[in-house]
Structures are given as C-alpha cells and as structure tokens.
Short mmCIF file of C-alpha atoms in Angstrom, two decimals:
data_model
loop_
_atom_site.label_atom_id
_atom_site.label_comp_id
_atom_site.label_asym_id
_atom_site.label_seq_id
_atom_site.Cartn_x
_atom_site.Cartn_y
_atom_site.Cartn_z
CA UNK A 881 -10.83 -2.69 -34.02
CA UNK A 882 -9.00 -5.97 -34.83
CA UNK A 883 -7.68 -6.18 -32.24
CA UNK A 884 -11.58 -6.21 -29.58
CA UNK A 885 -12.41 -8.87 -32.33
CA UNK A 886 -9.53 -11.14 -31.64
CA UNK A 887 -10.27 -10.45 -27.48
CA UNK A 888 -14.00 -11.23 -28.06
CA UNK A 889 -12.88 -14.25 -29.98
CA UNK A 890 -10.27 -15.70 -27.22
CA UNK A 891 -13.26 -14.67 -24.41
CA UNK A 892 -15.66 -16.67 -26.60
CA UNK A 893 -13.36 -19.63 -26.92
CA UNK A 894 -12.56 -19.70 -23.24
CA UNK A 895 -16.11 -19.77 -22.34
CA UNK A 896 -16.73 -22.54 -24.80
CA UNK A 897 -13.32 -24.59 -24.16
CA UNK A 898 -12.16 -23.92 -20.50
CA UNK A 899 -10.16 -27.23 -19.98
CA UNK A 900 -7.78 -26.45 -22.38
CA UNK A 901 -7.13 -22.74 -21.48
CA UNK A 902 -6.78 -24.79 -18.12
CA UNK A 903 -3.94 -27.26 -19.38
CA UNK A 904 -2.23 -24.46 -20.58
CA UNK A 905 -2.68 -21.68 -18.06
CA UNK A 906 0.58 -19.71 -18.23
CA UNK A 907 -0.15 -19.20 -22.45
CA UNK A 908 -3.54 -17.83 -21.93
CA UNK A 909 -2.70 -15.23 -19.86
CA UNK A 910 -0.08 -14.15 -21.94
CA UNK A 911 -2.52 -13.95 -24.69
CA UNK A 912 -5.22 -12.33 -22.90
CA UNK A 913 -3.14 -9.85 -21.12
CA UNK A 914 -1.56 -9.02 -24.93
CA UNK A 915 -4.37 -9.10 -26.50
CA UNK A 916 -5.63 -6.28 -23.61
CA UNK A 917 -3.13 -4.05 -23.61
CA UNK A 918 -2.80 -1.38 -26.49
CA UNK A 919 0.00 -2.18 -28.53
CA UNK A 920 3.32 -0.90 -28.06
CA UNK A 921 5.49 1.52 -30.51
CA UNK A 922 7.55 0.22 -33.10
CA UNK A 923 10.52 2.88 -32.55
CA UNK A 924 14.05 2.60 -32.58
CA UNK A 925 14.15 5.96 -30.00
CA UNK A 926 14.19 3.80 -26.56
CA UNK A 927 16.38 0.37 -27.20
CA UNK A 928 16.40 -2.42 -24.79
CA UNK A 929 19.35 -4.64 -24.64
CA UNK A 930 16.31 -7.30 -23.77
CA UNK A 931 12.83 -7.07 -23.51
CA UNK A 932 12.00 -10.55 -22.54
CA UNK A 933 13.09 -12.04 -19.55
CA UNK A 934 13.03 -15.78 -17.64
CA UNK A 935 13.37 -16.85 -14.13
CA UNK A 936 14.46 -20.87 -13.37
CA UNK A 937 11.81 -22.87 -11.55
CA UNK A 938 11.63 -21.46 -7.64
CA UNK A 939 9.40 -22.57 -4.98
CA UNK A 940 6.63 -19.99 -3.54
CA UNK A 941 8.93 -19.09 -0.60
CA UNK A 942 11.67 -17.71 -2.70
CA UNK A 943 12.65 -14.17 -2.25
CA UNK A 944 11.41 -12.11 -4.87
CA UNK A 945 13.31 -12.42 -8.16
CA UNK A 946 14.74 -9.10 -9.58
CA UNK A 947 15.43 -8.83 -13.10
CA UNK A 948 17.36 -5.53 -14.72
CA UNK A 949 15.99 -4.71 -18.39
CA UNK A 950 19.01 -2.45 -19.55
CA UNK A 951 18.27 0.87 -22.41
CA UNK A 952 19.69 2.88 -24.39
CA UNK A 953 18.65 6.62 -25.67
CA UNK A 954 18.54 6.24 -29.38
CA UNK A 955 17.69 9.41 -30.46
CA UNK A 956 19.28 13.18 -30.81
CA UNK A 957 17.22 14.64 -27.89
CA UNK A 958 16.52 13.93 -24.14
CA UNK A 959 13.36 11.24 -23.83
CA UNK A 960 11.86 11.00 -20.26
CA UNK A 961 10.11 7.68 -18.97
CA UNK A 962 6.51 9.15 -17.93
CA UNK A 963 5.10 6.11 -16.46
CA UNK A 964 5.59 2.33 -15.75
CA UNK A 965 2.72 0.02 -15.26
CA UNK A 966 2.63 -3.58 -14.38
CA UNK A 967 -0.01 -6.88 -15.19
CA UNK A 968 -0.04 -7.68 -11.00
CA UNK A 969 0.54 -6.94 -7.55
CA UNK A 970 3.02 -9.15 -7.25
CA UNK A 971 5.19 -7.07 -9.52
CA UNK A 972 7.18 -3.71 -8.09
CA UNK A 973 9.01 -1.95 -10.62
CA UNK A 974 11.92 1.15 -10.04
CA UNK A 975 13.49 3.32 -12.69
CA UNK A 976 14.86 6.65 -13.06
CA UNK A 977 12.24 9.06 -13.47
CA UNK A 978 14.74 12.05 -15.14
CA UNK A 979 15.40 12.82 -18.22
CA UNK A 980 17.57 10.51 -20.44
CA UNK A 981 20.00 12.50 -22.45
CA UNK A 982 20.62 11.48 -25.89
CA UNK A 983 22.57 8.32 -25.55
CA UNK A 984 22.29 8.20 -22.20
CA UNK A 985 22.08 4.54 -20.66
CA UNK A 986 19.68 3.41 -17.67
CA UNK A 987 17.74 -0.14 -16.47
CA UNK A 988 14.33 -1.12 -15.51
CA UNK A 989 14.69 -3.11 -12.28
CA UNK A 990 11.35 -5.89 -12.14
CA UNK A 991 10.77 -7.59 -9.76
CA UNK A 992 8.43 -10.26 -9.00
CA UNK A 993 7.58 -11.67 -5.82
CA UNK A 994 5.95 -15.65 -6.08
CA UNK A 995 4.56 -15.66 -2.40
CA UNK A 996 0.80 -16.96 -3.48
CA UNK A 997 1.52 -17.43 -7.26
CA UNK A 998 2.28 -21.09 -8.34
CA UNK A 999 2.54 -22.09 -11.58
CA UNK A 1000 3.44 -20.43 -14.98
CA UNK A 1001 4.26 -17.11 -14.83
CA UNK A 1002 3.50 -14.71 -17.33
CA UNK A 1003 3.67 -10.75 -16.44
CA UNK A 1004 4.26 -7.54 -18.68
CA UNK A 1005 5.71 -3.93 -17.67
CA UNK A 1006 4.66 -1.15 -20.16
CA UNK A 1007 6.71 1.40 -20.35
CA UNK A 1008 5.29 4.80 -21.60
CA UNK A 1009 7.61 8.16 -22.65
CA UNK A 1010 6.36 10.95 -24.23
CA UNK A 1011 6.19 9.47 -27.70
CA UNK A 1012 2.48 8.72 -27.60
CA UNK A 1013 -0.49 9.57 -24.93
CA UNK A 1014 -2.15 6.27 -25.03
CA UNK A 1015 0.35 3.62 -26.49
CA UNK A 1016 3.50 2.09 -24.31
CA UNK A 1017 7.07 2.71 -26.06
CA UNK A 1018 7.64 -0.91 -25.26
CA UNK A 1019 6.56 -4.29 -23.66
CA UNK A 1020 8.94 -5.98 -20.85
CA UNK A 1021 7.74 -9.21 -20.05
CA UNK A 1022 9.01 -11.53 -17.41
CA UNK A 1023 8.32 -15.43 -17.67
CA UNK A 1024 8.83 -18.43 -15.24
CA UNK A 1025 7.75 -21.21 -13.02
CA UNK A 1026 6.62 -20.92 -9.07
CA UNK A 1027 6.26 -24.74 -7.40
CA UNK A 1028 3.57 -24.81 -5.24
CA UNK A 1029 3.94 -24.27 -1.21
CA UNK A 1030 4.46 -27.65 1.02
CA UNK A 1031 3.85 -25.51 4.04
CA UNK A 1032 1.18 -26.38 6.05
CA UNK A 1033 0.81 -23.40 7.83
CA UNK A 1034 1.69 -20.81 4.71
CA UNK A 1035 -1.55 -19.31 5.76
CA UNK A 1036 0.71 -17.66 8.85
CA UNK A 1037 3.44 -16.25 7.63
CA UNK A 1038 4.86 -14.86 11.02
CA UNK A 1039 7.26 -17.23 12.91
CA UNK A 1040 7.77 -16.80 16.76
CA UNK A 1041 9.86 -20.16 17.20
CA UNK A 1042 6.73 -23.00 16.98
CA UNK A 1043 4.30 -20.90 16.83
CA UNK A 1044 2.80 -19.37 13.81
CA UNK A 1045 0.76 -16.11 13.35
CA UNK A 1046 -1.41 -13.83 10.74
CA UNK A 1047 -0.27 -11.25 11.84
CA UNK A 1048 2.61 -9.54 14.24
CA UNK A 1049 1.40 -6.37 15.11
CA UNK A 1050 -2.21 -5.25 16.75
CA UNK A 1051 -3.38 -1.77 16.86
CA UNK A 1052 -5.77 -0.25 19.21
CA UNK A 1053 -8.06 2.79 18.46
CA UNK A 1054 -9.17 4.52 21.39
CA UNK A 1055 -12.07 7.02 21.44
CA UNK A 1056 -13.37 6.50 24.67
CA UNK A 1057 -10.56 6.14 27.40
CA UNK A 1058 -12.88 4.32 29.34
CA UNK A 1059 -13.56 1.21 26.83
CA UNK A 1060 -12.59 -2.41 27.27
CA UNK A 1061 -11.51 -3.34 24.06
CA UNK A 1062 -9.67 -6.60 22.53
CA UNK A 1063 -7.81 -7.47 19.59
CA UNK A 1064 -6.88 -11.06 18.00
CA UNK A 1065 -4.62 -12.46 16.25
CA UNK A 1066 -5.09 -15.73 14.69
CA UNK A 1067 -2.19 -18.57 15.37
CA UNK A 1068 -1.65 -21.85 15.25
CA UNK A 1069 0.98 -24.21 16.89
CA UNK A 1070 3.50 -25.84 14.12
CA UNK A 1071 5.59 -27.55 16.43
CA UNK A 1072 5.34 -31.18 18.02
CA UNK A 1073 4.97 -30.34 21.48
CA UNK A 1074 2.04 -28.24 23.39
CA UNK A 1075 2.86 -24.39 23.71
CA UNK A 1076 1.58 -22.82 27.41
CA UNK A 1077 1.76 -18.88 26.46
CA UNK A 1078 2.03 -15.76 28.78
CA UNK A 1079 2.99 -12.23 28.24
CA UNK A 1080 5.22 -10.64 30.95
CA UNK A 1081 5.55 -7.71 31.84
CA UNK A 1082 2.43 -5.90 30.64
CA UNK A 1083 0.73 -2.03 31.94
CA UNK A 1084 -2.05 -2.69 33.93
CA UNK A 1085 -4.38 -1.33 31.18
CA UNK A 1086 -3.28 -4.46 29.11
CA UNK A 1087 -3.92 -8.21 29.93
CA UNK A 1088 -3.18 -11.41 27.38
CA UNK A 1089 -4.46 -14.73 26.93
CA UNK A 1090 -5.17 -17.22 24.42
CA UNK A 1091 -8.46 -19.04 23.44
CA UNK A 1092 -7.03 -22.28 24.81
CA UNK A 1093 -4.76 -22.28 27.83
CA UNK A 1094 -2.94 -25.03 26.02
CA UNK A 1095 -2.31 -25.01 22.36
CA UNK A 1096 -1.69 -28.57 20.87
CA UNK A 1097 0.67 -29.54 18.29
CA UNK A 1098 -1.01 -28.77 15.21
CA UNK A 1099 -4.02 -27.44 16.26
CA UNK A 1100 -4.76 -23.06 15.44
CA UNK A 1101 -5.31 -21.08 18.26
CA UNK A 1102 -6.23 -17.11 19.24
CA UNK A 1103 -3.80 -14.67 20.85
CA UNK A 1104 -6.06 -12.23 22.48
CA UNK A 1105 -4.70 -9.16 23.74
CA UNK A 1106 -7.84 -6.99 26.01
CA UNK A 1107 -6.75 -3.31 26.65
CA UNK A 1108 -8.83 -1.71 29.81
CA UNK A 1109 -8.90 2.49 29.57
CA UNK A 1110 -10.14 2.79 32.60
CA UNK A 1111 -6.75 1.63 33.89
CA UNK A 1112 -4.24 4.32 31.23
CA UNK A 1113 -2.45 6.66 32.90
CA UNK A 1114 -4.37 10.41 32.53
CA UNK A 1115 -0.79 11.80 31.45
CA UNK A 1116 -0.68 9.28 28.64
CA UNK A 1117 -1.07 11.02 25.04
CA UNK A 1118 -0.80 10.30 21.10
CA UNK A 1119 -0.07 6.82 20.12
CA UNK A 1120 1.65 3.92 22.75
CA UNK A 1121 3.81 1.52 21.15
CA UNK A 1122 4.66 -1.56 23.04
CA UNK A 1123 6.86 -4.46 22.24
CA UNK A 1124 5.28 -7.89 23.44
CA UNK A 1125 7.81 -10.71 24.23
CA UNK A 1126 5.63 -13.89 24.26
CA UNK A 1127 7.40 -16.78 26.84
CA UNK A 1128 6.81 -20.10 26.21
CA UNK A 1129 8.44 -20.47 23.11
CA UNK A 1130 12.07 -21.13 21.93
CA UNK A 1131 14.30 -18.25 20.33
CA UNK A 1132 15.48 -14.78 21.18
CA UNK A 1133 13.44 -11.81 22.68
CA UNK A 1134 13.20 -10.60 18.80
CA UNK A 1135 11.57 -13.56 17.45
CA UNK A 1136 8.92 -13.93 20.15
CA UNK A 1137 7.56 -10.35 19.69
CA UNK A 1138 4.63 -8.99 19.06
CA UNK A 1139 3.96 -5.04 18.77
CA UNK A 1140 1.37 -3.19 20.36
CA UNK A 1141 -0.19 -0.02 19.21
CA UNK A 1142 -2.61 2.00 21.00
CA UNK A 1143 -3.53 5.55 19.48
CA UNK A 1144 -5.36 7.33 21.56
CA UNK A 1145 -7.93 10.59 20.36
#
C-alpha cells in the first residue's frame, strides 16, 4: 500500500513539476519503473556476483551492448529460473532455463540495443524462480549513456551504396492471379551525385521504376516494384522469392539487393 502512495505521489509531482523530471530524465525513470515493479526478495538462495551494471557513453549506431550478470545457487536444493522480464524492447535477455543444482553456477546475458534510444539509460530485468508467485527473486539493472544520431538519413536504415531505404524486402500477396498489384519502398539518395535506377533482369510478371526517373542528391524518392498476374506462369505455385540487384549504384551484387516475395493462394 506504501508503496501506490509513493507512485501516486511521484505521478502527482510530475504532473505538477515536468521540467525538472525533464532535466533529469534518466533518474525518473528509474524511479518510476522501481517504484512500479513489485519488490524483489530479500534471499540469500540466488546470489549475483553483480546486480547492477554500466555501459560507457556509445553513440545510437553502436552494436548492441551485452552485459553477463553471473549467479550462484545458494541453497541445498535445485532452484529453476521460471521467467525473465525486461523494462523495454530494446532489451533481449537469454539464460538457462534448467534446473540449477545446488551450487551450481550460470549468467544472465542482457543486452541492450541503443538504435532509437538517446540519452540516459535506465532498464531493469526481473528475474522470477519459484520462491514467490508474484515477487522477482532479484532486480538486474543496466545503466548508461546513448549520444544522439548525426545521421541524416537514420530514418533508412538499409544501405545499397548511396542510396538509402526503409525497407529491403517487399512481399506480394496474391489472391487473384489476375491482379496488377504494386509495392513501395520508401528511399532517399544520400550521396552527392544523381542516382538513374533500373532493375535487370526481371519475369515478365514484374516491372520496376521509381517515382522520379532521376533521384537528386539529397532528395527521398519511391522504389516501386508493379507485379502483373496475368503475366505468372500457370505452373508457378507456393511462394516466389526473387533477389533484385538494383544497377546504378556502387558496390557488389549483395549490397544492391532487394528481395522479392510473392506468395501466391
């Protein structure tokens, strides 16, 4: 019961003080999301050589950080690890899911990935064994800094040479085999010089184009891929997938791809 009072109270003070929960994001959160949670054992069964963890300052287009929060079976009788939950997304958590013997040894492997996070970083892991139904056995928490993205063009995270996209794959759902039917993927041209784009090779059932025959340097664009049924093959069946090469730009086959899918009922 204390503990809703003290969560009204913070939500009241928020409401009535926002700049400062502002100026100090990353210590609200943490209080919030602690304040939320139920709170953990205290038990000696499951130890953890650390339970609070800190990553050095990284920039948003790091690769995710993993962290390893290393335990020890305390007690005189196996103890299984029921459940793991995290505060985010942006978290992905893997641990061994059998029974730890007494004394047995294992690790919690975090990891937290800052793509679209910037800032202070506060998150928690609760980790929940058989010892009680509703409360964790313990609280991991990982803390840090993420510096903002420079990129321009972080809103396409797909690089084919200059040009870059939403998205690299486009799927087609066919009901009626003979639809006309077109799929787009947004783009834009991060480069200095114009891109002219083409696709080579194609079926007949598939044409490509984009929404400006010329793409300037800096300027977002549409790759627009039309798929004609009337034109498939009668002995085609299941699902088509097709490997685009776009021409036009710099870089190996690989990097100028774009995949195809057509599933067909």
């Amino acid at each position: 019961m204390k503990r809703l009072y003290n969560l009204y109270c913070l939500c009241l003070f928020c409401t009535l003080y926002p700049w400062k929960i502002q100026a100090q994001e990353g210590i609200s959160r943490r209080a919030l999301e602690e304040l939320a949670e139920p709170e953990p054992l205290q038990q000696s069964a499951l130890f953890f050589n650390i339970t609070e963890a800190q990553f050095p300052k990284i920039p948003e287009e790091h690769e995710p950080v993993t962290v390893e929060y290393g335990y020890v079976n305390r007690s005189d009788k196996p103890l299984t690890i029921n459940k793991v939950t995290a505060s985010c997304g942006c978290i992905a958590v893997n641990y061994d899911k059998l029974p730890i013997p007494a004394g047995g040894k294992g690790t919690i492997k975090v990891s937290f990935k800052p793509k679209g996070y910037s800032g202070p970083i506060y998150r928690q892991v609760l980790v929940y064994t058989p010892l009680s139904a509703d409360r964790p056995t313990v609280r991991l928490t990982l803390t840090g800094e993420v510096i903002a993205s420079t990129d321009a063009w972080r809103g396409y995270p797909h690089k084919l040479g200059a040009l870059r996209t939403r998205q690299r794959t486009v799927s087609f759902g066919v009901t009626d085999r003979s639809a006309k039917l077109a799929e787009v993927i947004a783009c834009g041209n991060s480069g200095k010089v114009p891109l002219s784009l083409s696709a080579a090779g194609l079926p007949p059932y598939l044409t490509f184009r984009t929404s400006h025959p010329v793409i300037e340097a800096g300027k977002e664009a549409d790759l627009i891929f039309l798929f004609d049924g009337s034109k498939l093959p009668v002995e085609e069946k299941g699902t088509i997938t097709l490997p685009v090469v776009l021409t036009g730009l710099e870089g190996v086959p690989e990097q100028r791809t774009i995949t195809l899918v057509i599933k067909l009922d």
